[in-house]
Structures are given as structure tokens and as C-alpha cells.
Short mmCIF file of C-alpha atoms (C1' of nucleotides) in Angstrom, two decimals:
data_model
loop_
_atom_site.label_atom_id
_atom_site.label_comp_id
_atom_site.label_asym_id
_atom_site.label_seq_id
_atom_site.Cartn_x
_atom_site.Cartn_y
_atom_site.Cartn_z
CA MET V 43 123.08 107.73 113.05
CA SER V 44 119.28 107.94 111.77
CA ALA V 45 118.58 104.71 110.41
CA SER V 46 115.89 106.12 108.25
CA GLU V 47 118.57 107.45 106.14
CA ILE V 48 118.46 105.43 103.11
CA ASP V 49 121.68 104.19 102.96
CA ARG V 50 122.35 101.22 99.86
CA ILE V 51 120.99 98.04 101.83
CA PRO V 52 123.64 95.05 100.84
CA GLU V 53 121.03 92.50 99.29
CA GLY V 54 122.57 90.03 101.29
CA VAL V 55 120.54 91.76 104.21
CA ILE V 56 117.30 92.00 102.23
CA GLU V 57 117.64 87.97 101.60
CA ARG V 58 118.05 87.32 105.17
CA LEU V 59 114.89 89.05 106.13
CA PRO V 60 112.25 86.58 104.99
CA THR V 61 114.46 84.33 106.71
CA TYR V 62 113.98 86.19 110.11
CA LEU V 63 110.61 86.38 109.68
CA SER V 64 109.64 82.90 109.01
CA VAL V 65 111.67 81.86 112.54
CA LEU V 66 109.85 84.85 114.35
CA ILE V 67 106.50 83.48 112.92
CA GLN V 68 107.57 79.97 113.98
CA LEU V 69 108.45 81.05 117.41
CA ARG V 70 105.10 83.28 117.93
CA GLN V 71 103.42 80.12 117.36
CA GLU V 72 105.05 78.43 119.86
CA GLY V 73 104.04 80.99 122.62
CA SER V 74 107.28 83.24 122.57
CA PHE V 75 107.16 86.84 123.52
CA THR V 76 110.88 87.87 123.15
CA VAL V 77 113.69 86.65 121.49
CA SER V 78 117.16 87.57 121.78
CA SER V 79 119.46 87.56 118.68
CA ALA V 80 121.45 85.01 120.11
CA LEU V 81 118.33 82.22 120.02
CA LEU V 82 117.77 83.72 116.46
CA GLY V 83 121.23 83.19 115.64
CA LYS V 84 121.06 79.78 116.93
CA MET V 85 117.89 79.17 114.32
CA THR V 86 118.67 80.37 111.39
CA GLU V 87 122.41 79.38 111.54
CA ILE V 88 123.52 83.23 111.10
CA ASN V 89 125.73 85.27 113.10
CA PRO V 90 123.98 86.88 116.03
CA ALA V 91 125.88 89.98 115.10
CA GLN V 92 124.74 89.77 111.67
CA ILE V 93 121.69 90.03 112.57
CA ARG V 94 121.86 92.75 114.95
CA ARG V 95 123.31 95.12 112.11
CA ASP V 96 120.67 93.94 109.64
CA LEU V 97 118.10 95.13 111.55
CA THR V 98 119.87 98.47 112.30
CA HIS V 99 119.68 99.28 108.75
CA PHE V 100 116.39 100.00 109.45
CA GLY V 101 115.93 101.19 113.10
CA SER V 102 116.47 100.07 116.82
CA PHE V 103 114.01 97.34 117.71
CA GLY V 104 115.11 96.15 120.39
CA LYS V 105 115.81 96.75 124.30
CA ARG V 106 119.36 96.39 126.00
CA GLY V 107 119.45 93.65 127.96
CA VAL V 108 115.99 92.09 127.28
CA GLY V 109 115.93 91.32 123.40
CA TYR V 110 113.62 92.00 120.48
CA GLU V 111 109.88 91.65 121.26
CA ILE V 112 108.23 89.30 118.47
CA THR V 113 105.21 90.49 117.70
CA THR V 114 106.84 94.15 117.15
CA LEU V 115 109.84 92.69 114.94
CA ILE V 116 107.55 90.74 112.75
CA ASP V 117 105.17 93.93 112.25
CA GLN V 118 108.49 95.78 111.42
CA ILE V 119 109.95 93.44 109.04
CA GLN V 120 107.04 92.84 107.26
CA HIS V 121 106.92 96.89 107.11
CA ILE V 122 109.89 96.81 105.48
CA LEU V 123 109.42 93.94 102.96
CA GLY V 124 106.00 95.61 102.26
CA SER V 125 104.45 92.19 103.36
CA ASP V 126 102.33 94.36 105.87
CA HIS V 127 99.37 94.51 103.27
CA THR V 128 97.84 91.73 100.16
CA HIS V 129 99.90 91.51 97.35
CA ARG V 130 97.50 90.24 94.31
CA LEU V 131 99.62 88.12 91.85
CA VAL V 132 98.74 86.91 88.54
CA LEU V 133 100.05 82.92 87.52
CA VAL V 134 101.30 81.58 84.27
CA GLY V 135 100.57 78.40 83.55
CA ALA V 136 98.08 75.74 84.81
CA GLY V 137 100.67 72.66 85.01
CA HIS V 138 101.57 70.80 87.65
CA LEU V 139 104.01 73.28 89.39
CA GLY V 140 101.09 75.85 88.79
CA SER V 141 98.24 73.97 90.57
CA ALA V 142 100.96 73.43 93.34
CA ILE V 143 101.24 77.41 93.69
CA ALA V 144 98.17 78.05 93.54
CA SER V 145 96.89 75.79 96.29
CA TYR V 146 100.29 76.27 98.49
CA ASN V 147 98.45 77.66 101.94
CA GLY V 148 101.61 79.29 102.60
CA LEU V 149 100.86 82.23 100.15
CA ARG V 150 97.82 83.33 101.55
CA ALA V 151 99.53 82.95 104.95
CA ARG V 152 102.38 85.26 104.18
CA GLY V 153 100.41 88.13 102.39
CA PHE V 154 99.92 86.71 98.85
CA LEU V 155 96.50 86.28 96.88
CA VAL V 156 96.48 84.38 93.54
CA SER V 157 94.35 86.60 91.45
CA ALA V 158 94.23 84.99 88.18
CA ILE V 159 95.67 81.88 86.25
CA PHE V 160 96.45 82.01 82.82
CA ASP V 161 97.33 79.45 80.37
CA ASN V 162 97.53 79.31 76.61
CA ASP V 163 96.58 75.45 76.33
CA SER V 164 92.87 75.27 75.01
CA HIS V 165 92.01 71.87 77.07
CA LYS V 166 93.33 74.01 80.56
CA VAL V 167 91.40 77.26 79.57
CA GLY V 168 88.11 76.95 81.47
CA GLY V 169 88.89 74.58 83.97
CA ARG V 170 89.83 75.11 87.63
CA ILE V 171 92.14 75.27 90.00
CA GLY V 172 90.93 75.66 93.53
CA ASP V 173 88.28 78.62 93.22
CA ILE V 174 90.06 80.18 90.30
CA ILE V 175 89.23 79.68 86.57
CA VAL V 176 92.20 79.53 84.30
CA GLN V 177 91.91 81.86 81.54
CA ASP V 178 93.62 82.78 77.91
CA ILE V 179 97.08 84.04 78.28
CA SER V 180 95.56 86.74 75.88
CA GLU V 181 93.40 88.08 78.95
CA LEU V 182 96.16 88.66 80.65
CA GLY V 183 96.92 92.40 80.23
CA ARG V 184 93.24 93.27 80.47
CA VAL V 185 93.19 91.61 83.98
CA VAL V 186 96.46 93.19 85.46
CA ALA V 187 95.36 96.50 84.32
CA GLU V 188 91.57 96.34 85.45
CA GLN V 189 92.81 95.14 89.01
CA SER V 190 96.48 97.18 88.88
CA ILE V 191 98.79 93.71 89.95
CA ALA V 192 102.27 94.02 89.84
CA VAL V 193 103.57 90.56 90.99
CA GLY V 194 103.71 87.88 88.11
CA VAL V 195 104.50 84.00 88.59
CA ILE V 196 105.93 81.91 86.00
CA ALA V 197 105.10 78.26 86.09
CA VAL V 198 105.48 77.19 82.09
CA PRO V 199 107.71 74.93 80.38
CA PRO V 200 111.23 76.48 79.44
CA GLU V 201 110.54 76.79 76.04
CA ALA V 202 107.44 79.13 77.03
CA ALA V 203 109.22 81.27 79.66
CA GLN V 204 110.51 84.13 77.88
CA ASP V 205 107.41 84.96 75.90
CA VAL V 206 105.60 84.55 79.16
CA ALA V 207 107.91 87.50 80.75
CA ASP V 208 107.61 90.17 77.80
CA ARG V 209 103.76 89.40 78.42
CA MET V 210 104.27 90.18 81.60
CA CYS V 211 106.28 93.16 81.22
CA GLU V 212 104.24 94.62 78.34
CA ALA V 213 101.35 94.12 80.90
CA GLY V 214 103.16 96.19 83.42
CA ILE V 215 103.98 93.70 85.64
CA LYS V 216 106.86 95.29 88.25
CA VAL V 217 108.21 91.86 90.01
CA ILE V 218 108.31 88.55 88.35
CA LEU V 219 109.24 85.29 89.71
CA ASN V 220 110.73 82.93 86.98
CA TYR V 221 110.02 78.94 88.50
CA CYS V 222 111.34 77.75 84.88
CA ALA V 223 114.55 76.48 84.16
CA ASN V 224 115.36 78.90 81.52
CA LEU V 225 116.94 82.17 81.90
CA VAL V 226 114.40 84.92 80.79
CA LYS V 227 114.81 88.86 80.18
CA VAL V 228 112.87 91.71 81.06
CA THR V 229 112.53 95.47 80.76
CA ASP V 230 114.79 97.86 82.70
CA GLY V 231 112.62 98.41 85.74
CA VAL V 232 111.14 95.06 86.16
CA THR V 233 112.48 93.16 88.94
CA LEU V 234 113.30 89.38 88.40
CA HIS V 235 113.99 86.89 90.63
CA ASN V 236 114.88 83.51 88.78
CA THR V 237 114.30 80.10 90.92
CA ASP V 238 114.88 76.95 89.17
CA PRO V 239 114.55 74.23 91.62
CA VAL V 240 116.84 71.85 89.77
CA ARG V 241 119.64 74.52 89.91
CA GLU V 242 119.58 74.58 93.53
CA LEU V 243 119.84 70.66 93.75
CA LEU V 244 123.03 71.20 90.99
CA HIS V 245 124.26 72.83 93.48
CA THR V 246 123.49 71.10 96.64
CA LEU V 247 125.19 68.22 94.82
CA TYR V 248 128.59 69.50 94.77
CA TYR V 249 128.61 69.19 98.23
CA LEU V 250 128.08 65.20 97.89
CA SER V 251 130.69 64.29 95.97
CA ARG V 252 133.03 66.25 98.64
CA THR V 253 133.08 64.13 101.77
CA GLU V 254 134.61 66.80 103.51
CA GLY V 255 133.65 70.22 103.16
CA VAL V 256 130.03 69.79 103.85
CA ALA V 257 127.84 73.17 104.16
CA ARG V 258 124.77 74.36 105.00
CA VAL V 259 123.18 76.51 102.48
CA MET T 123 149.42 77.48 90.08
CA SER T 124 147.82 74.01 90.32
CA ALA T 125 144.07 74.14 90.04
CA SER T 126 143.54 70.70 91.32
CA GLU T 127 144.86 72.24 94.84
CA ILE T 128 141.70 72.23 96.70
CA ASP T 129 141.69 75.54 97.93
CA ARG T 130 138.62 76.64 99.68
CA ILE T 131 136.35 77.05 97.10
CA PRO T 132 133.54 80.23 97.87
CA GLU T 133 130.18 79.39 98.19
CA GLY T 134 129.22 81.96 95.60
CA VAL T 135 131.41 79.75 92.72
CA ILE T 136 129.87 77.22 93.29
CA GLU T 137 126.30 78.54 93.55
CA ARG T 138 126.86 80.00 89.91
CA LEU T 139 127.95 77.36 88.44
CA PRO T 140 124.81 75.79 87.68
CA THR T 141 123.71 78.98 85.81
CA TYR T 142 126.74 78.92 83.79
CA LEU T 143 125.63 75.66 82.75
CA SER T 144 121.87 76.27 81.74
CA VAL T 145 123.10 79.11 79.72
CA LEU T 146 125.93 76.64 77.98
CA ILE T 147 122.84 74.00 77.36
CA GLN T 148 120.62 76.32 76.25
CA LEU T 149 123.83 77.92 74.02
CA ARG T 150 124.34 74.23 72.75
CA GLN T 151 120.57 73.89 71.93
CA GLU T 152 120.90 76.81 69.38
CA GLY T 153 123.86 75.12 67.40
CA SER T 154 126.74 77.48 68.73
CA PHE T 155 130.45 75.74 69.25
CA THR T 156 132.12 78.10 71.49
CA VAL T 157 131.65 80.90 73.92
CA SER T 158 133.15 83.96 75.21
CA SER T 159 133.00 84.87 78.71
CA ALA T 160 131.65 88.57 77.67
CA LEU T 161 128.79 86.53 76.01
CA LEU T 162 128.39 84.56 79.21
CA GLY T 163 128.55 87.18 80.90
CA LYS T 164 125.81 88.82 78.82
CA MET T 165 123.46 86.43 79.21
CA THR T 166 123.92 85.37 82.94
CA GLU T 167 124.54 89.10 83.78
CA ILE T 168 127.63 87.99 85.80
CA ASN T 169 131.06 90.13 85.28
CA PRO T 170 132.83 88.34 82.79
CA ALA T 171 136.15 88.76 84.68
CA GLN T 172 134.33 86.96 87.54
CA ILE T 173 133.28 84.24 85.32
CA ARG T 174 136.55 83.25 84.30
CA ARG T 175 137.94 83.93 87.73
CA ASP T 176 135.06 81.38 89.08
CA LEU T 177 136.60 78.73 86.50
CA THR T 178 140.06 79.25 87.21
CA HIS T 179 139.22 77.52 90.22
CA PHE T 180 138.86 74.38 88.53
CA GLY T 181 141.52 74.70 86.05
CA SER T 182 141.91 76.11 82.67
CA PHE T 183 139.35 75.18 79.97
CA GLY T 184 139.28 78.09 77.67
CA LYS T 185 141.75 79.12 74.87
CA ARG T 186 143.36 82.84 74.59
CA GLY T 187 141.71 84.39 71.75
CA VAL T 188 139.44 82.26 71.13
CA GLY T 189 136.93 81.72 74.16
CA TYR T 190 135.58 78.45 75.61
CA GLU T 191 134.82 75.61 73.59
CA ILE T 192 130.95 74.87 74.87
CA THR T 193 130.40 70.90 75.27
CA THR T 194 134.34 71.29 76.95
CA LEU T 195 132.91 73.69 79.60
CA ILE T 196 129.51 71.46 80.19
CA ASP T 197 131.69 68.43 80.57
CA GLN T 198 133.71 69.93 83.11
CA ILE T 199 131.00 71.75 85.31
CA GLN T 200 128.89 68.54 85.22
CA HIS T 201 132.11 66.96 86.82
CA ILE T 202 132.82 69.02 89.19
CA LEU T 203 129.02 69.41 90.21
CA GLY T 204 129.04 66.11 90.22
CA SER T 205 125.99 65.68 87.53
CA ASP T 206 128.29 63.64 84.80
CA HIS T 207 126.16 60.62 86.48
CA THR T 208 122.51 60.22 86.98
CA HIS T 209 121.52 60.80 90.86
CA ARG T 210 118.56 59.20 92.03
CA LEU T 211 116.51 60.72 94.83
CA VAL T 212 113.81 59.90 97.17
CA LEU T 213 110.49 62.51 97.05
CA VAL T 214 108.60 62.70 100.49
CA GLY T 215 105.42 64.52 100.06
CA ALA T 216 102.73 63.07 97.42
CA GLY T 217 100.37 66.39 96.61
CA HIS T 218 100.73 69.21 94.38
CA LEU T 219 104.47 70.14 95.00
CA GLY T 220 105.97 66.49 95.03
CA SER T 221 103.80 66.03 91.98
CA ALA T 222 105.30 68.84 90.76
CA ILE T 223 108.51 68.21 91.22
CA ALA T 224 108.34 64.19 90.22
CA SER T 225 106.78 65.28 86.57
CA TYR T 226 109.49 68.19 86.10
CA ASN T 227 111.22 67.16 82.85
CA GLY T 228 114.10 69.20 83.94
CA LEU T 229 115.07 67.25 86.38
CA ARG T 230 115.81 63.87 84.47
CA ALA T 231 117.52 66.69 81.90
CA ARG T 232 119.88 67.40 84.14
CA GLY T 233 120.99 63.76 86.00
CA PHE T 234 118.31 63.39 88.27
CA LEU T 235 116.02 60.11 88.80
CA VAL T 236 113.04 60.37 91.22
CA SER T 237 113.56 56.83 92.33
CA ALA T 238 110.67 56.39 95.09
CA ILE T 239 107.91 58.83 96.61
CA PHE T 240 106.37 58.99 100.18
CA ASP T 241 103.74 60.23 101.60
CA ASN T 242 101.98 59.09 105.55
CA ASP T 243 98.93 59.77 104.03
CA SER T 244 97.03 56.40 103.60
CA HIS T 245 94.66 57.93 100.84
CA LYS T 246 97.24 58.98 98.47
CA VAL T 247 99.81 55.61 99.41
CA GLY T 248 99.31 52.84 96.86
CA GLY T 249 98.36 55.82 94.02
CA ARG T 250 100.46 56.53 90.93
CA ILE T 251 102.34 59.93 90.00
CA GLY T 252 103.77 59.16 86.79
CA ASP T 253 105.41 55.94 86.78
CA ILE T 254 106.01 55.75 90.30
CA ILE T 255 103.89 54.12 93.10
CA VAL T 256 103.17 56.05 95.95
CA GLN T 257 104.65 54.54 99.37
CA ASP T 258 104.21 54.68 102.77
CA ILE T 259 106.84 57.05 104.78
CA SER T 260 107.81 53.83 107.28
CA GLU T 261 109.44 52.53 104.03
CA LEU T 262 111.60 54.87 103.55
CA GLY T 263 114.57 53.82 105.73
CA ARG T 264 114.30 50.45 103.81
CA VAL T 265 114.27 52.15 99.97
CA VAL T 266 117.23 54.45 100.86
CA ALA T 267 119.42 51.54 102.20
CA GLU T 268 118.43 49.64 99.25
CA GLN T 269 119.19 51.34 96.50
CA SER T 270 122.06 53.57 98.46
CA ILE T 271 120.28 56.98 97.96
CA ALA T 272 121.95 60.08 98.83
CA VAL T 273 119.47 62.97 97.59
CA GLY T 274 116.04 63.34 99.30
CA VAL T 275 113.62 66.03 98.16
CA ILE T 276 111.03 67.38 101.28
CA ALA T 277 107.59 68.58 100.09
CA VAL T 278 105.44 68.43 102.68
CA PRO T 279 103.39 70.77 104.79
CA PRO T 280 105.47 72.57 107.58
CA GLU T 281 104.28 70.99 110.41
CA ALA T 282 105.66 67.44 108.90
CA ALA T 283 109.02 68.87 107.49
CA GLN T 284 110.77 68.28 110.63
CA ASP T 285 109.64 64.49 111.17
CA VAL T 286 110.49 63.80 107.62
CA ALA T 287 113.87 65.60 107.98
CA ASP T 288 114.49 62.89 110.89
CA ARG T 289 113.71 60.36 109.20
CA MET T 290 115.99 61.43 105.82
CA CYS T 291 118.97 61.68 107.86
CA GLU T 292 118.68 58.73 110.59
CA ALA T 293 117.97 56.67 107.12
CA GLY T 294 121.37 57.88 105.94
CA ILE T 295 120.34 60.28 103.21
CA LYS T 296 123.32 62.85 102.54
CA VAL T 297 121.75 65.83 101.07
CA ILE T 298 118.32 66.88 101.81
CA LEU T 299 116.16 69.75 99.79
CA ASN T 300 113.78 71.17 101.70
CA TYR T 301 110.72 73.26 99.55
CA CYS T 302 108.65 73.42 103.11
CA ALA T 303 108.63 76.76 104.40
CA ASN T 304 109.42 75.98 108.18
CA LEU T 305 113.20 75.66 108.52
CA VAL T 306 114.35 72.17 109.52
CA LYS T 307 117.39 71.29 111.49
CA VAL T 308 120.09 68.01 110.18
CA THR T 309 122.69 65.66 112.00
CA ASP T 310 125.80 67.36 111.37
CA GLY T 311 127.43 65.59 108.08
CA VAL T 312 124.29 66.22 106.14
CA THR T 313 124.43 69.32 103.20
CA LEU T 314 120.96 71.04 103.83
CA HIS T 315 119.13 73.61 101.50
CA ASN T 316 116.36 74.95 102.34
CA THR T 317 114.18 76.53 99.21
CA ASP T 318 110.79 78.14 100.23
CA PRO T 319 109.37 79.72 97.29
CA VAL T 320 107.26 82.23 99.23
CA ARG T 321 110.25 83.50 100.80
CA GLU T 322 112.01 84.16 97.17
CA LEU T 323 108.42 86.16 96.63
CA LEU T 324 109.01 88.26 100.16
CA HIS T 325 112.35 89.03 99.31
CA THR T 326 111.37 90.12 95.65
CA LEU T 327 108.85 92.34 97.33
CA TYR T 328 111.33 94.47 98.75
CA TYR T 329 112.01 96.09 95.76
CA LEU T 330 108.39 96.73 94.38
CA SER T 331 107.83 99.26 97.45
CA ARG T 332 110.66 100.99 95.98
CA THR T 333 110.17 102.42 92.80
CA GLU T 334 114.13 103.37 92.66
CA GLY T 335 116.78 100.38 93.53
CA VAL T 336 115.12 98.00 91.20
CA ALA T 337 117.69 95.13 91.56
CA ARG T 338 118.13 91.90 89.55
CA VAL T 339 118.31 89.36 91.79
"C1'" DT O 113 151.09 90.09 61.91
"C1'" DA O 114 146.85 91.94 64.49
"C1'" DG O 115 142.90 90.92 66.96
"C1'" DA O 116 140.57 88.73 70.40
"C1'" DT O 117 140.15 86.59 74.55
"C1'" DT O 118 141.70 84.31 78.14
"C1'" DG O 119 144.28 83.62 82.84
"C1'" DT O 120 146.07 85.66 87.18
"C1'" DT O 121 147.72 89.55 89.77
"C1'" DA O 122 146.25 93.38 92.19
"C1'" DA O 123 143.03 96.80 94.17
"C1'" DT O 124 138.29 97.72 95.60
"C1'" DC O 125 134.83 97.29 97.46
"C1'" DG O 126 131.56 95.29 100.51
"C1'" DA O 127 130.11 92.37 104.24
"C1'" DT O 128 130.85 89.49 108.42
"C1'" DT O 129 132.53 89.24 112.80
"C1'" DA O 130 134.45 90.33 117.14
"C1'" DA O 131 134.23 93.26 120.90
"C1'" DC O 132 132.62 96.54 124.13
"C1'" DA O 133 130.28 100.26 125.45
"C1'" DA O 134 125.61 101.85 126.27
"C1'" DT O 135 121.39 100.79 128.77
"C1'" DC O 136 117.66 98.06 129.85
"C1'" DT G 139 123.14 96.95 141.39
"C1'" DA G 140 124.06 92.42 138.39
"C1'" DG G 141 123.58 90.28 134.65
"C1'" DA G 142 122.13 90.34 129.86
"C1'" DT G 143 121.71 91.74 125.48
"C1'" DT G 144 121.73 95.51 122.65
"C1'" DG G 145 123.91 98.83 118.73
"C1'" DT G 146 127.53 100.42 117.00
"C1'" DT G 147 132.42 100.67 116.25
"C1'" DA G 148 136.68 98.91 114.00
"C1'" DA G 149 138.87 94.68 112.65
"C1'" DT G 150 138.74 91.08 109.25
"C1'" DC G 151 137.70 88.65 105.90
"C1'" DG G 152 136.95 87.39 101.52
"C1'" DA G 153 134.35 88.42 97.06
"C1'" DT G 154 134.31 91.22 93.01
"C1'" DT G 155 136.12 93.65 89.64
"C1'" DA G 156 139.74 96.55 86.56
"C1'" DA G 157 143.70 95.86 83.93
"C1'" DC G 158 147.04 93.65 81.50
"C1'" DA G 159 150.68 90.31 80.29
"C1'" DA G 160 150.50 85.59 78.29
"C1'" DT G 161 149.15 83.57 74.01
"C1'" DC G 162 145.82 81.31 70.64
#
DNA sequence: TAGATTGTTAATCGATTAACAATC
DNA sequence: TAGATTGTTAATCGATTAACAATC
């Protein structure tokens, strides 16, 4: 079978790749050179067979009897995800959450660069977050066009989220990550990822009231 | 069939409940009283049949020909999740991310109360975030025990995450939400939820390099 | 009654896992 | 060669969906 055939890759596979990547990077830092699916499975709590099967969607990266060369696998996964080059992104919302995102080292470490920050609050516009000066939200379209930016992050209060999403879609943003509690709608062709921190907590809560049935999620 | 029979509830069902809850709360705010699975499906982009099936795991909350009474359904889901009463939580990490979490209104709105904030940086200990004074991490065990707190949130730099997780497990925390990029290990019986914002972005990135195959995730 | 929408079954679909031959 | 571990198949398992009788 040819791995380059673009068969539909299950959503779950794509979701697990960044997890593999995190662990691989961790292992490389610790000085390891190769890793088996068994060890990877132990670290991620994902079935080793599943890890091997996930990877074969994209090719054969391992050596039988040996395992996977860590650096090679990191490169491959980064290539698959498209994180083998830097992605500039725009951030809307210069409040606490926006500041946290903008000053988060993990972003740069994994190939993301905050190019511009926007807000609609005139008290915040002109201020600084790290090295970046907060601009008025009306500048969003211009900046996105000029720098052909594809990724947008929403970190505004719930009631403003849909408006920001609309502006991003209109500006030509292709991937939106929404950190706000309100679900938003986007234009066809725009990939949307809603991640509400409290939704995660609520979900987790379910297991708290059930002494048995504890899950790792 | 009896809905109170505790059959294994699929993980996916539990994950969707908070999404339903968000939309229901939004609808109630807008003044609606009832909702059909069809409308709920349109708003969440989840198949209506699935929504109905998800709910029957816990009982029959709707009226045929009418739909679901919004307030009733909110109450039921909150009861299922255990968010029908307030949960106190401890937050470790008084940096940008910790501040964002602590000052996030959505927490209180959905039944969470930040009881205490900890850090190991003596410059931060004694400082204030909102109404709360940052305490030294060594106080964690005492506070958790005294207030019998079950939920802990990790918002520290990657290299400190495992240490914080260990302290939380030892203190008797039952649910840990880890916002840090490093995966952590926890004691058996503790529910762990890793949510790394950048991992979400990486996952989403996959769809960016593929003009076709855009997904809503 | 006629129309609507649930609860529930049965069919489909896809993802996970065990097992093992291939091969380093 | 003997041991290890991959890539891959086939079996299992579970989740999603369509369809419809029940019933408001």
C-alpha cells in the first residue's frame, strides 16, 4: 500500500500527532535517540498498536527491531502538521487571557509567532504586551492582508466573540482558535477550533461525583 | 429500559454535555423556553439523533412533539455533571496564565470558585490576584485539607508541572486540569485532564496546509 | 385530528486492538 | 542466530446515524 495516497485520515489520528510530538521533544531533551512504540505508548497512555497504525497513515518511519529515531520522527510529524516552519498569527483581545497567550514561550518553541495584537478598548490600544503594541481592531484586515496571516486567536469576552470571528473570516484568516466560552460561527472554508477552558473543567467534573469510573482524559 | 442503570457512558457523551450546556444557557439568555434537538444540532453542529441518544443515557427529558424545556434540561445536565453546586478549586501558578484563569468570569458563572492561588516565587507570594492573596506552594496541602478541595488547576512553566501534580496528588486533589505543555503523571484514582493551548493550535494547523479537507473541530 | 418531535431500535460506519509475519 | 519491534491484517469493539413507532 502507498502511504502517500491521501486516504481520509481520521480526525483522532490528527489529534494525537501533537501529543506524540510533545513527548518526542521531551525525550530528545532528556538525551534519548530512539524510542519504541511501547515506550511512547506508556508515556502518552495510548495503545502502542494505535501509535504504529497512526503513523503508517503517513509512511513507515521506524526500523523493525529498533524503534523510531526520535529526531526523524519529530521532523516527520512537524512536516505532516505543517509546523516545520513558523506561522505568524494575530491575537484579538489584550486582556488577561490575551496577555497570557502572547507571552507564552511554548508558542515560539513550537513554531508560532504572535505578529499583532488587537483590541477595541481605547485604553488598551497603544499599550504594549511584550514587544508588541496593541492596535485597534479596525486595523485587523489591513495587517492580515499585508502579512498574509492565516491563523487567528480569539481571546475576548463572550459577547464580542462572534464579531471578532466575523472580522477574521472577512480578513481572510483560515484557521481560528477560539478561547472564548461562546461558540461562534465561521464562513465555509475556515477551520474553527473552540477551546473553552471551563468546558474542559465541567467535563472533568463528571468523574468527580463518581468515585468509581475515574478516567484519564 | 431504565435510564438510571449505570451502563458505561461513552467518553464522547460526557464531552458533549458541556457543549449542550453552553448553548442552552445562551438560548435561555436570549429568552427561549424550549428547544428541539434539531435546533440544538444546528447550533452545536452535532447530529440531532446523537443529541437525543446522548441524553437518553441519563433519562428522558423531552416531550414528543414539543422538544426540551430549556431550564429543565440545564438543571438535568448540571446535575449529571455535578455543576449544580459550587466547586472550590486551587490554582497553582500566579503568572500570566494563572492570572487569566483567576480573573475569568466564566468560572464563577459555571459554578467554580478559585479558593486559593499558590506559587513558589517569593516575589509573587503575598501579592494579590483579584481578591486572593498568593500563598507559598508549601501551604497547598494544608489549604486543600482544611477546605477539602477536590479540583486543582496547574498553570506553571513546563519544568515545574510534574512537581505540582505530585503535590496535588499527595494533598488529596481528585481532579487536575493541567494547562501546561508537559504531560504529567498522576496517582491512580486522580482524574487528569491535559489541555495544552498550543497542542490545539498544532492540531488545527494540519488543516491549514490542506486546502481541501477543511474540518470543523 | 394533523403535525411535530421525541425515544429507541437496528444498520452503518469507523476506530481500536490483538496478533503475527516481516525484518532489523 | 536470537531477540526485538515494526508494519499490517483481521477481529473486535464502540460510536454514529437513519429510520420510525410512540406520543405530545
